[in-house]
Each structure stands twice: as structure tokens, then as C-alpha cells.
Coordinates of C-alpha atoms and ligand atoms in Angstrom, one line a residue:
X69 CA -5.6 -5.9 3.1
X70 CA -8.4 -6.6 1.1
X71 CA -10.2 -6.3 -2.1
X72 CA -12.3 -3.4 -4.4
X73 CA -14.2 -3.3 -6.6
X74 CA -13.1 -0.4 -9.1
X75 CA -10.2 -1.3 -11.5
X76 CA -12.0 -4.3 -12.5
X77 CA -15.6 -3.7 -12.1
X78 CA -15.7 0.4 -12.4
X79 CA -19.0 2.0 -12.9
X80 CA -20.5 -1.1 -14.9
X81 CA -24.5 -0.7 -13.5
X82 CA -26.1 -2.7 -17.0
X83 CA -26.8 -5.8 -15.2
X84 CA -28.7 -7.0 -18.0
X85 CA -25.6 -6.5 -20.5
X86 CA -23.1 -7.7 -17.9
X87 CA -25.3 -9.8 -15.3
X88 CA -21.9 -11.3 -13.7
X89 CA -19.8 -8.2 -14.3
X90 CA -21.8 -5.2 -13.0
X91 CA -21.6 -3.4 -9.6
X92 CA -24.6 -5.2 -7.6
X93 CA -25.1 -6.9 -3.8
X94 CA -24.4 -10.8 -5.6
X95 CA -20.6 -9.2 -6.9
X96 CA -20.2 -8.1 -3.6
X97 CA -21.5 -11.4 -2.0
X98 CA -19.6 -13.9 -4.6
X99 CA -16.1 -11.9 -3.2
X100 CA -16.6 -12.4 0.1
X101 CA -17.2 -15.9 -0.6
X102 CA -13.9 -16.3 -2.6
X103 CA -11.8 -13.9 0.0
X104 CA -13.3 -16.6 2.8
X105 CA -12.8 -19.9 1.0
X106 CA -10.0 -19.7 -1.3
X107 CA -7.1 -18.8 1.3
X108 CA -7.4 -15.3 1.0
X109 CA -8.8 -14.8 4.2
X110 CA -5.7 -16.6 6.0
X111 CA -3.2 -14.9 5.2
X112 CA -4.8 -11.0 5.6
X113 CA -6.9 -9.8 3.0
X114 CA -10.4 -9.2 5.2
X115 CA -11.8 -5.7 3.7
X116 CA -14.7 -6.3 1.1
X117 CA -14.8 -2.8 -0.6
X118 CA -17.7 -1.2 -2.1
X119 CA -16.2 1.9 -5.2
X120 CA -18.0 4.4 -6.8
X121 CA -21.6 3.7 -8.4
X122 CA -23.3 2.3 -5.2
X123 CA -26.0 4.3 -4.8
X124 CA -29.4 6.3 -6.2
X125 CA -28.8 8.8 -8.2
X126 CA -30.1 11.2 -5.8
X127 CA -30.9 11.0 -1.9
X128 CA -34.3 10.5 -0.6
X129 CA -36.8 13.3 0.7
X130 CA -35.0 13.0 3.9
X131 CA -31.8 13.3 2.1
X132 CA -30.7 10.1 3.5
X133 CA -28.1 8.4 0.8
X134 CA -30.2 5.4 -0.8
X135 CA -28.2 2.3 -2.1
X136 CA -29.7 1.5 -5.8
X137 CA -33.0 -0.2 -5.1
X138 CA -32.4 -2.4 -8.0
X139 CA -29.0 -4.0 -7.7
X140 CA -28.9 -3.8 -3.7
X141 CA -32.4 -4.8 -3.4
X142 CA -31.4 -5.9 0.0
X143 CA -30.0 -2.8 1.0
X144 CA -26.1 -2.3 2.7
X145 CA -27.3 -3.4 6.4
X146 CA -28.2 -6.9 5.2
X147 CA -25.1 -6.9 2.5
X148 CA -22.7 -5.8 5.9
X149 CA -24.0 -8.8 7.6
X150 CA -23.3 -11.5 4.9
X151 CA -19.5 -9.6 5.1
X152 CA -19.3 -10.3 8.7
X153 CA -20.6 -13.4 8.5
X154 CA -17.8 -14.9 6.7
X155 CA -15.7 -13.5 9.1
X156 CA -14.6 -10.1 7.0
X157 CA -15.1 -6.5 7.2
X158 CA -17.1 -3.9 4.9
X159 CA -15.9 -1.0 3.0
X160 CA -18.1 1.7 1.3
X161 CA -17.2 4.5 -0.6
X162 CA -18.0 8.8 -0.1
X163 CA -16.6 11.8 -1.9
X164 CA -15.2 15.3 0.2
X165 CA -17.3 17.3 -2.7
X166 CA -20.7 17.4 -3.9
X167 CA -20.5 14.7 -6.0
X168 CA -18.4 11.3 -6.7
X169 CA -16.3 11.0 -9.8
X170 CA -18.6 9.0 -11.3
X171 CA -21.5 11.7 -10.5
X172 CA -23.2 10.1 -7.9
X173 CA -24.5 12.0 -4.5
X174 CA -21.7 12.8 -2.5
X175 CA -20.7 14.1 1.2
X176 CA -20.8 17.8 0.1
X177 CA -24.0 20.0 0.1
X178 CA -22.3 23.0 -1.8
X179 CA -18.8 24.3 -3.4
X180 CA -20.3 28.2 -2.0
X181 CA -20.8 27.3 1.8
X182 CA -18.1 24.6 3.4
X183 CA -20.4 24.4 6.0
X184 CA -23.1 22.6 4.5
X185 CA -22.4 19.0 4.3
X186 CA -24.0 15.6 5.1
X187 CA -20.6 14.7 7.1
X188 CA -22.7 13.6 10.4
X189 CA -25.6 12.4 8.6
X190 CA -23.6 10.0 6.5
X191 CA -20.7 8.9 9.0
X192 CA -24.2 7.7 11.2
X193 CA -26.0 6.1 8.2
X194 CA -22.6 4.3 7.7
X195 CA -22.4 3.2 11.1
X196 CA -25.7 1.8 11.4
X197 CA -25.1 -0.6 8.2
X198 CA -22.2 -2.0 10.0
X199 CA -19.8 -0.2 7.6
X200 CA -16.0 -0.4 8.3
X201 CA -14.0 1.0 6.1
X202 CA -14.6 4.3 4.4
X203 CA -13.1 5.0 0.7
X204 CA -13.2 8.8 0.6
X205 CA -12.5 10.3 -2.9
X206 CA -11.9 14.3 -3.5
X207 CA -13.6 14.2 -7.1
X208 CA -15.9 17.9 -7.4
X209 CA -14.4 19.8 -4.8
X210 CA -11.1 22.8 -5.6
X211 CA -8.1 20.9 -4.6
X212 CA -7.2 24.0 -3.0
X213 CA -9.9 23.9 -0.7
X214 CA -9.4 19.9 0.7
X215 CA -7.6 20.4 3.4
X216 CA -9.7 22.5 5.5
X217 CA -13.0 20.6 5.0
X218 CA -12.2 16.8 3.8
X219 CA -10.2 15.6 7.8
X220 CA -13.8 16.8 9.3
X221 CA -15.2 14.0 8.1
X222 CA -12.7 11.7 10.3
X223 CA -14.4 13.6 13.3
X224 CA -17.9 12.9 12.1
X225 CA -16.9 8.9 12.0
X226 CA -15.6 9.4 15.8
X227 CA -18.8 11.0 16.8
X228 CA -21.2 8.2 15.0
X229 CA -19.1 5.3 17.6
X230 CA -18.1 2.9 14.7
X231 CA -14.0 2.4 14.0
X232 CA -13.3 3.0 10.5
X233 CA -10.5 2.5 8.4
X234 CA -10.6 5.3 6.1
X235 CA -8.7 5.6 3.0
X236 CA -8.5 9.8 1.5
X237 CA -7.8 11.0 -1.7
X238 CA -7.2 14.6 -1.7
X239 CA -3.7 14.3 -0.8
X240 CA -3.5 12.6 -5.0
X241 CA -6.1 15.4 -6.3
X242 CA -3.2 18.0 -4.4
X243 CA -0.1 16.5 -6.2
X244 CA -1.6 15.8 -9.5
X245 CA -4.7 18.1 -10.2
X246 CA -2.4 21.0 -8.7
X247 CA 0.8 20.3 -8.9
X248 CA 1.7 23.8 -7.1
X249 CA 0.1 22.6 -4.0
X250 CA 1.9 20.3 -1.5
X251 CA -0.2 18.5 0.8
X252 CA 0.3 18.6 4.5
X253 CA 0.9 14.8 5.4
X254 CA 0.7 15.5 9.0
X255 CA -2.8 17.0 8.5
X256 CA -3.7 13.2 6.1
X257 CA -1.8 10.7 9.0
X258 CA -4.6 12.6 11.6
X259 CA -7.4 12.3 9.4
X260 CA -6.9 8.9 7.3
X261 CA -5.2 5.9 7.7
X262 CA -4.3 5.7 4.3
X263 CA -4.0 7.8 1.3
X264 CA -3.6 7.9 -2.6
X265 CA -0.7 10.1 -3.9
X266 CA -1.2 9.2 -7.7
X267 CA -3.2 8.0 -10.6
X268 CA -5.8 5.6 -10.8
X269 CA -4.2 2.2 -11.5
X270 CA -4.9 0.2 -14.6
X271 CA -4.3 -3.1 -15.8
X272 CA -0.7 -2.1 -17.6
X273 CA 2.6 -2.6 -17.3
X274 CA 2.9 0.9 -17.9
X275 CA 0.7 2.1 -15.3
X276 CA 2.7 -0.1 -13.1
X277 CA 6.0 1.3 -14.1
X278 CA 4.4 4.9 -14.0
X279 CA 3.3 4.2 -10.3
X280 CA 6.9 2.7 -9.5
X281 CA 8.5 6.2 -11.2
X282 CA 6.6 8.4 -9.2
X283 CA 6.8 6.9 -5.9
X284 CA 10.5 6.3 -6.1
X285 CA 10.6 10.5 -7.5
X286 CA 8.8 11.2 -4.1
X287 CA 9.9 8.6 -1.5
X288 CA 12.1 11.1 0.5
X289 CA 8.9 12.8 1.4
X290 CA 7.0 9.6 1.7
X291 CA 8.9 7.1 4.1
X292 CA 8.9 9.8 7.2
X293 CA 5.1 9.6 6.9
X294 CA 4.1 6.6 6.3
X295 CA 3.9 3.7 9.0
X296 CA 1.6 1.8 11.2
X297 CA -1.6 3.4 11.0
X298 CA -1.4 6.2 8.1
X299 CA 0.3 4.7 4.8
X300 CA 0.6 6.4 1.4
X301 CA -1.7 3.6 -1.4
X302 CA -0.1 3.4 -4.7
X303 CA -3.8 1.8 -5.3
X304 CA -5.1 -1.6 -6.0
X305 CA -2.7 -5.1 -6.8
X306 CA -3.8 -5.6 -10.6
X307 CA -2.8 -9.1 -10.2
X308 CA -4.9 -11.7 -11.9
X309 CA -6.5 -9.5 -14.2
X310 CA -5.4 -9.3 -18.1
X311 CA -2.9 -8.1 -19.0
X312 CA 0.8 -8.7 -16.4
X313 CA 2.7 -11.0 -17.3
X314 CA 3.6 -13.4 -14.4
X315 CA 6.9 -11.2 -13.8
X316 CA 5.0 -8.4 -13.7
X317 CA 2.7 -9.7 -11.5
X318 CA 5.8 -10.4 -9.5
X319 CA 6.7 -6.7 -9.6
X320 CA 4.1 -5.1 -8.5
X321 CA 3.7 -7.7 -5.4
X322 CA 7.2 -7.3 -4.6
X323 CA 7.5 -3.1 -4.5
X324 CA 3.9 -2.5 -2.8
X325 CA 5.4 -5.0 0.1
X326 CA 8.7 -3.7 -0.1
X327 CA 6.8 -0.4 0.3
X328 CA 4.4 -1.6 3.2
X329 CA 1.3 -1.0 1.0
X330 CA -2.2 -1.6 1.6
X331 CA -2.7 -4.4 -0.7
X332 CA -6.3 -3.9 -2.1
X333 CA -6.7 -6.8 -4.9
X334 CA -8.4 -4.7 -7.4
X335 CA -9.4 -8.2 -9.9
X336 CA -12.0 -11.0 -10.4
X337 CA -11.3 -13.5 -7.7
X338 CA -14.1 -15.8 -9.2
X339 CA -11.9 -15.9 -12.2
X340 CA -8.1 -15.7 -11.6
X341 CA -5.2 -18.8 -12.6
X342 CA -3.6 -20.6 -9.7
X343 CA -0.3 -19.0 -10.8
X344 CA -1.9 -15.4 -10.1
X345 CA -3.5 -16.3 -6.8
X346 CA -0.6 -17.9 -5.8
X347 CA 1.6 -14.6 -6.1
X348 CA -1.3 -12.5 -4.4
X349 CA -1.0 -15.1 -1.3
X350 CA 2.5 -15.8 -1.2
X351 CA 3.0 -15.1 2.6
X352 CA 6.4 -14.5 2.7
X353 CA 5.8 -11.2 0.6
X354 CA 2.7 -10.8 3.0
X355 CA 4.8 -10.6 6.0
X356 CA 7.4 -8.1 4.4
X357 CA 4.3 -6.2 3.6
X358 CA 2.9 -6.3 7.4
X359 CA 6.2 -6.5 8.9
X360 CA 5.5 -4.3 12.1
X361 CA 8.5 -1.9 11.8
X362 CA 6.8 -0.6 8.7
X363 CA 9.1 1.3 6.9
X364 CA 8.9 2.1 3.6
X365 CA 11.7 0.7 1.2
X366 CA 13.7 3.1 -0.6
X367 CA 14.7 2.5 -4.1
X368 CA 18.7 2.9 -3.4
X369 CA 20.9 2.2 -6.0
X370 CA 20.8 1.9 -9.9
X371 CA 23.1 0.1 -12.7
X372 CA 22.3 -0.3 -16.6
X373 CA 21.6 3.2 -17.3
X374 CA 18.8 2.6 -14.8
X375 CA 17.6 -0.4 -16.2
X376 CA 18.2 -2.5 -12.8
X377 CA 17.3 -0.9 -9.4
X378 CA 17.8 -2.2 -6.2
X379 CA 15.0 -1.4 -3.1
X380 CA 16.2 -1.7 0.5
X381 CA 13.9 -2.3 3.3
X382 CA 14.8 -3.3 7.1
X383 CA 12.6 -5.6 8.9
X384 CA 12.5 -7.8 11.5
X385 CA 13.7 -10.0 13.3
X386 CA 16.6 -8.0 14.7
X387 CA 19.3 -9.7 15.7
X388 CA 22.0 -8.1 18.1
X389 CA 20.6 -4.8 17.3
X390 CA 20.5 -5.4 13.5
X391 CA 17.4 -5.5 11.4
X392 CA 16.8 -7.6 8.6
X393 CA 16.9 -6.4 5.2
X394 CA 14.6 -7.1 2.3
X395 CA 16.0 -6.6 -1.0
X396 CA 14.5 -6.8 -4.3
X397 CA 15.9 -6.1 -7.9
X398 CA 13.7 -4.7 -10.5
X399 CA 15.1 -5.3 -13.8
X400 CA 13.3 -3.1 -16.2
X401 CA 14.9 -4.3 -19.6
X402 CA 12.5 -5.6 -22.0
X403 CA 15.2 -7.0 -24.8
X404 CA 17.1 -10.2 -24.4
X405 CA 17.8 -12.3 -21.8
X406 CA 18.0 -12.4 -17.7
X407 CA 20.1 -10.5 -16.6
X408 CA 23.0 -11.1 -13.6
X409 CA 22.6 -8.1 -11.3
X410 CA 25.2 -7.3 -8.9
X411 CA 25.0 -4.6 -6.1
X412 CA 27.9 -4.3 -3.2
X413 CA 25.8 -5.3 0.1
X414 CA 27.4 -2.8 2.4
X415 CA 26.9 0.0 -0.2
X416 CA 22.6 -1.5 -0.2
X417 CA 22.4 -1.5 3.6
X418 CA 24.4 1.5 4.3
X419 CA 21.6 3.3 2.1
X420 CA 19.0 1.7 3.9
X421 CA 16.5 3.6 5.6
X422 CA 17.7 1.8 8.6
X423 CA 17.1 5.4 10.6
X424 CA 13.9 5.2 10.3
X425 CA 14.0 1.2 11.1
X426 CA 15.5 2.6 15.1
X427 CA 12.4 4.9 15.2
X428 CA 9.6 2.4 14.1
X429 CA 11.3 0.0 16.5
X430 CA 11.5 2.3 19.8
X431 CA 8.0 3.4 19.2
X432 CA 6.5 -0.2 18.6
X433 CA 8.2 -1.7 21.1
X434 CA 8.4 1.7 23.5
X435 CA 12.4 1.6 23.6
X436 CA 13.1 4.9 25.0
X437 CA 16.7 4.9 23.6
X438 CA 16.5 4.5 20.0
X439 CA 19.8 5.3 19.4
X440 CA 21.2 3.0 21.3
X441 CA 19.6 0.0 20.0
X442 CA 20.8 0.2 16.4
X443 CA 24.2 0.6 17.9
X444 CA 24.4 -2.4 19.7
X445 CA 27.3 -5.0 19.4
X446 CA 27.2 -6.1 15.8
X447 CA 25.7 -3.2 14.5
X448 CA 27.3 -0.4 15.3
X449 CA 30.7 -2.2 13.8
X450 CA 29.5 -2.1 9.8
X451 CA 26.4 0.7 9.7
X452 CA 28.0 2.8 12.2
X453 CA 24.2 4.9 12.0
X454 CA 22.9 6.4 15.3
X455 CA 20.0 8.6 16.3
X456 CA 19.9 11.7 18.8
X457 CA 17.1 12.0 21.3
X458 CA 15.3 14.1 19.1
X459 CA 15.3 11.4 16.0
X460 CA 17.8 13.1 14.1
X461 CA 19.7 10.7 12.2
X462 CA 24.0 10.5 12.6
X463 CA 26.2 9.0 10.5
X464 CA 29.7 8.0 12.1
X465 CA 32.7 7.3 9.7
X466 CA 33.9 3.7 9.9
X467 CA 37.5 4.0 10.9
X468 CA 40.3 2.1 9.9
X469 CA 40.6 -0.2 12.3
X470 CA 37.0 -0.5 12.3
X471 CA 36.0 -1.4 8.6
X472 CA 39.4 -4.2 9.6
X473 CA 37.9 -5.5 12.2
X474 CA 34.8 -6.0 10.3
X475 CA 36.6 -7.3 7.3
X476 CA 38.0 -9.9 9.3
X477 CA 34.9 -10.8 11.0
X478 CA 33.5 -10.9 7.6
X479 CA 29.5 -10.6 8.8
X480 CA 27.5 -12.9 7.0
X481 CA 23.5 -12.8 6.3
X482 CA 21.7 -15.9 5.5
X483 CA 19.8 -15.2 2.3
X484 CA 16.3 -16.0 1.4
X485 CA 14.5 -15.8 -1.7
X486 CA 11.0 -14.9 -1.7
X487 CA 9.0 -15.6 -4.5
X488 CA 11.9 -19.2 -4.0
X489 CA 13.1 -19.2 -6.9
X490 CA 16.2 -21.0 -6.4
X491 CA 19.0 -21.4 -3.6
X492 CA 20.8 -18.0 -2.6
X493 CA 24.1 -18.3 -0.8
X494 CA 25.0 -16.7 2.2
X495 CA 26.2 -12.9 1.7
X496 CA 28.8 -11.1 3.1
X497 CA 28.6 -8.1 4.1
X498 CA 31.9 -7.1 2.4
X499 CA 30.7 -8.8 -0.5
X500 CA 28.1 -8.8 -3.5
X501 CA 24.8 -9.9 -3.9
X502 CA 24.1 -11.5 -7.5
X503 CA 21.0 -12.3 -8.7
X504 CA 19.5 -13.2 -12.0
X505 CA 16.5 -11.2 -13.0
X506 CA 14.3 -11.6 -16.0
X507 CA 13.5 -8.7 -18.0
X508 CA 10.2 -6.8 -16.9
X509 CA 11.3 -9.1 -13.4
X510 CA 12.0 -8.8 -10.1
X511 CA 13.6 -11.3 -7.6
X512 CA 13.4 -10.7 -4.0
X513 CA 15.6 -11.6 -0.8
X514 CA 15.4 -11.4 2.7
X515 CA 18.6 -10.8 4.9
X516 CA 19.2 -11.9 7.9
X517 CA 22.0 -12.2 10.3
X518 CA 23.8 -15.3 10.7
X519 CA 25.0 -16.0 14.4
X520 CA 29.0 -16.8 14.3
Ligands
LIG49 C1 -11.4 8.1 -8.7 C2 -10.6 7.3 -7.8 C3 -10.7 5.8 -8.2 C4 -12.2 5.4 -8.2 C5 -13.0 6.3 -9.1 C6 -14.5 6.1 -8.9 O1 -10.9 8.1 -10.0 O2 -9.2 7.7 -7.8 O3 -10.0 5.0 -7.3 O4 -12.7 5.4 -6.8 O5 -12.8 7.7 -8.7 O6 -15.2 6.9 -9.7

């Protein structure tokens, strides 16, 4: 969690034109600040990020990278230690090919020999600033040709003795520059710790909603992959900038926790309404988005002609071998008024990626018997989902008898809304969950199981 500098601030360098708006060591300096003082800091957000447009234009006779001698008079080493000393951490950003997007020097020497890179001589130069984060973007380089240079650079980062997060790119250059090629997530979960999979946000509710398609189009292939320590980033939290609307802002904060996203605030925290900042803190969507399990939520039903979708993700606590459940409702009307939407429970839970839940679990908490913990008393009596030794997910049929029993112990879940906007009753398990949801809204509840 953190904050970067590209969706607002992008390559703005004129810092005559735009002396408070242009990419120099005071922007840099002024976020920290905000990320320490206004409560950003306390619940999570620690990374300040550094984009594109950093540096010279081209590297010194030594071909050392040189930050731009007149907006970082100071230079990256003494810009790292004001990071640090407001108890945060310091991201810069690189490009795999041999130059960034915005045409700046990059990590590659040369397209014709793969060999020839400043990998080493870069990860070092990083590491003796203090750096510790690494943005790594795939702009000038065949898309084709990523995977088999691009992970070196994780190596080089090992060998210069510094921990970096590092967030890649070509996995989004694979998928979208060329489409025929499908990236090799094992390869990206050994080599990054994140990894874009899409466009470049923007501040739109249509590049929100596009980001929301695509991921839920590909989440089959995403939620195996993604989890503590390598997560697909469907990019920065637009939040606070101009133009969401506060249930939009909602949105987006909602489905990037429901999906365990890095949240990367992508705005002008010097400049943002108490009503924004107050969604981009709200720490009960934090801890969905941290929860430790981290699975990613799966968009699992629909109603409306797909106007209202309902996204399912366990968490903890677990209770008698039972996870919780986050569940959010996007309405995606834009005509008339809120809308009551009504999914079954059991059909939600039953969808849920609760499989995967019984993995996370055994391998956070070393439980050599995953199967056996989801179907524990309790459990096992509604969901009836299992897992070999060798992770394979099973799905029993509930008998009979079974689904009576259950119906006469009617399970209930106590019901929390999120964002608390009102009261939620208990929900049965047998029963439906109704919420109202504004158009362009979301509302979001947690699930947990009551004791009786
Ligand atoms: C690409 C990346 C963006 C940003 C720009 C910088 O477009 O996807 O996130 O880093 O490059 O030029």
C-alpha cells in the first residue's frame, strides 16, 4: 500500500508552468508528509513511489543513471532519507527495454543483444539510495521477448543485498500489446511481487468499469495466482482526484479489496475532500484488502441483464472451520433510482472461491490437512467442499437429510456493512441477502458466523 505518482502527476517536468504540479524531489517530499500526518500512514499505505520522468535524459560518462539535476537537485539518496524519516519506504521506477515509456534511459542496453543491460549496475545504484520498491515497466522491448530477460532483473536486486518490492509489467504488455501471447504467471510470482495485467488507469468511470470487465473476463486464471507475496495490480485507487463520484469512489475501493489489490493511491493527497480520504482510509475495507488468506474475490452471480453483480470473497476469522465471507454488490445502472438487490446466500457462498480459502489457510498457518479443515463441524454440513492432498478441489452433493438438517439448524451469519451504511440483519444461510444499492454503487458486507 502506498502512493504514485503517475495518474496524477504523469510526465509533467515544466516546473515553471506547474511549480506545485510537476514531477520534482518537493512533490515527492510534500507526500510523504501527507501519507505520515494525515492517517494514511496508520492504517497501511507506507510506499512513496517515484513513475516515469525521474531522471537525465541520458546517463553519465560512466553510464551511471543520473536523477534530473534540476528538479532532484538533492539527488535520490538524500530524497530516500526524508522517506525513511517519516517512517515510510521508497519506490523508483526502471523499464525491461532500452527505454521507459516516456523515453527516458532505461534498464536495457540493446533490442539486438539480450545480454547487454545495466541490470547489476542499476539494481546496486538503487540499493545504495536506499530504494525499496522497484516499478518495472516493459515499454521498448517485443513483448515476445519479456519473459526470458525482464525476471533477471529480480536476480540482480538479490545480488545488490537490498529487499525490494518489485511491481512488473510485461505480464500487461503480453495480454494487451499481444494478445496471442499468454504470460507464464508462475515465471511473474518468482520474479515480481506484483504485476499489471491491463491498461493504464484514468480518472473515469469508464476506465474503472473497463478495469472491473476485464478482470472479472480473466479472474479464473487470476485467483490461482495471486496471494501473499505475488498479486495481479489492476493499477492505482483514482480516489480523490476529479472526476468519481462518491459511489464510484466507493466502487473502486470496494472490488480492488474484494480482489486483495495493492492499493497504490494514484491522486493529490495535499488536495483531496474529507469525504475522499475518508473512503481511501476506511479500515474495515483495508483489512478485507490485507486479510491474510488473500484470495481473490470472484465476481459470482449476476441479475438485471447484468446490471447488478455480486463478488464473493472468504476471509477470516474462521469460525468452526468456516471462513468469513465478504460480499459486495455492484449495481451498474445509471437511470433511476436505488435499486433492492437480492442474491440467495447459499447459491453466493457455494460459488465462493472458498477452495482456494482451505489452501491459503493451510499454507499460512502450515495446516498439513487442508481438506480437513474446511470440513469441520459446521462446515462441512451447508458447503459440503473438500480438497485432496494434491489441492484438487471436491464438491460433495448435499443429501437429503443433509440440506434438512441444515434447514432446521437454519445457520445464521451476522452481517456487517462496510462502508456502514445502515443496519444489516442477520442472514440465513437458507435465506437472501437484500441490499439497496445506488446506481454507479456498491454496498459491501462482511459475513460471519453466528455461534448458536
Ligand atoms: C506505462 C505504465 C504506467 C506509467 C507510464 C509511465 O504506461 O503502464 O503505469 O508507468 O508507463 O510512462
Amino acid at each position: 500500500m502506498g502512493w504514485i505518482a503517475w495518474e496524477r502527476f504523469t510526465c509533467t517536468i515544466d516546473c515553471d508552468l506547474y511549480p506545485n504540479d510537476c514531477v520534482n524531489e518537493k512533490l515527492f517530499r510534500q507526500m510523504a508528509d501527507r501519507l505520515a500526518e494525515d492517517g494514511y500512514k496508520k492504517v497501511g499505505y507506507q510506499y512513496i513511489n517515484i513513475d516515469d520522468c525521474w531522471s537525465e535524459k541520458e546517463r553519465s560518462e560512466s553510464m551511471q543513471l543520473v536523477p534530473d539535476k534540476s528538479r532532484f537537485p538533492q539527488g535520490m539518496s538524500s530524497l530516500a532519507e526524508y522517506i525513511h524519516s517519516k517512517g515510510l519506504k521508497f519506490g523508483i521506477y526502471g523499464d525491461c527495454g532500452t527505454k521507459t515509456c516516456a523515453g527516458y534511459p532505461a534498464q536495457l542496453k540493446s533490442e539486438q543483444d539480450l545480454q547487454e543491460n545495466y541490470f547489476d549496475n542499476d539494481a546496486n545504484l538503487f540499493a545504495e539510495w536506499g530504494v525499496d520498491s522497484l516499478k518495472f515497466d516493459g515499454c521498448n522491448l517485443e513483448a515476445g521477448k519479456a519473459e526470458s530477460i525482464c525476471p533477471r532483473m529480480a536476480s540482480a536486486i538479490e545480488k545488490a543485498r537490498r529487499p525490494m518490492v518489485v511491481i512488473c509489467e510485461w505480464p500487461f504488455y503480453m495480454l494487451r500489446r499481444q494478445p496471442k501471447l499468454s504470460p507464464n504467471y508462475t515465471l511473474a510470482q518468482q520474479a515480481c511481487n506484483a504485476w499489471r495485467y491491463f491498461d493504464d488507469v484514468e480518472d473515469s468511470w469508464p476506465s474503472i468499469l473497463s478495469i472491473v470487465d476485464f478482470t472479472i473476463s480473466m479472474q479464473q486464471n487470476i485467483a490461482p495466482y495471486h496471494g501473499p507475496g505475488h498479486w495481479f495490480d489492476p493499477d492505482q485507487l483514482v480516489i480523490g482526484n476529479f472526476a468519481l463520484s462518491v459511489d464510484e469512489a466507493r466502487v473502486q475501493m470496494a472490488l480492488w479489496c474484494i480482489w486483495s489489490a495493492p492499493l497504490y493511491m494514484g491522486n493529490d493527497l495535499r488536495d483531496i475532500s474529507t469525504e475522499m480520504a475518508n473512503i481511501l482510509k476506511n479500515v474495515n475495507l483495508i483489512n478485507v484488502d490485507q486479510d491474510a488468506l488473500g484470495v481473490f474475490g470472484l465476481m459470482v452471480k449476476e441479475d438485471n441483464n447484468g446490471n447488478f453483480q455480486a463478488f464473493v470473497k472468504p476471509v477470516e476469522p474462521i469460525k468452526n472451520g468456516c471462513p468469513s465471507f465478504v460480499i459486495a454488490y455492484l449495481n451498474r445502472k445509471t437511470l433511476g433510482n436505488p435499486s433492492d438487490v437480492t442474491f440467495n446466500t447459499r447459491d453466493l457462498l457455494s460459488r465462493s472461491p472458498i477452495a482456494l480459502a482451505a489452501q491459503r489457510y493451510a499454507s499460512v498457518y502450515s495446516n498439513s490437512n487442508p481438506g480437513g479443515l474446511f470440513l469441520a463441524d459446521g462446515c462441512k454440513k451447508f458447503l459440503q467442499y473438500g480438497m485432496t492432498k494434491d489441492s484438487r478441489l471436491i464438491i460433495k452433493s448435499v443429501t437429503q437429510e443433509r440440506r434438512q438438517e441444515v434447514e432446521e439448524k437454519s445457520i445464521m451469519y451476522e452481517a456487517t456493512d462496510l462502508f456502514g451504511d445502515g443496519h444489516v440483519e442477520p442472514v440465513a444461510l437458507n435465506g437472501n441477502l437484500t441490499l439497496r444499492v445506488n446506481p454507479s454503487g456498491v454496498r459491501i458486507v462482511k459475513l460471519t458466523l453466528l455461534d448458536n
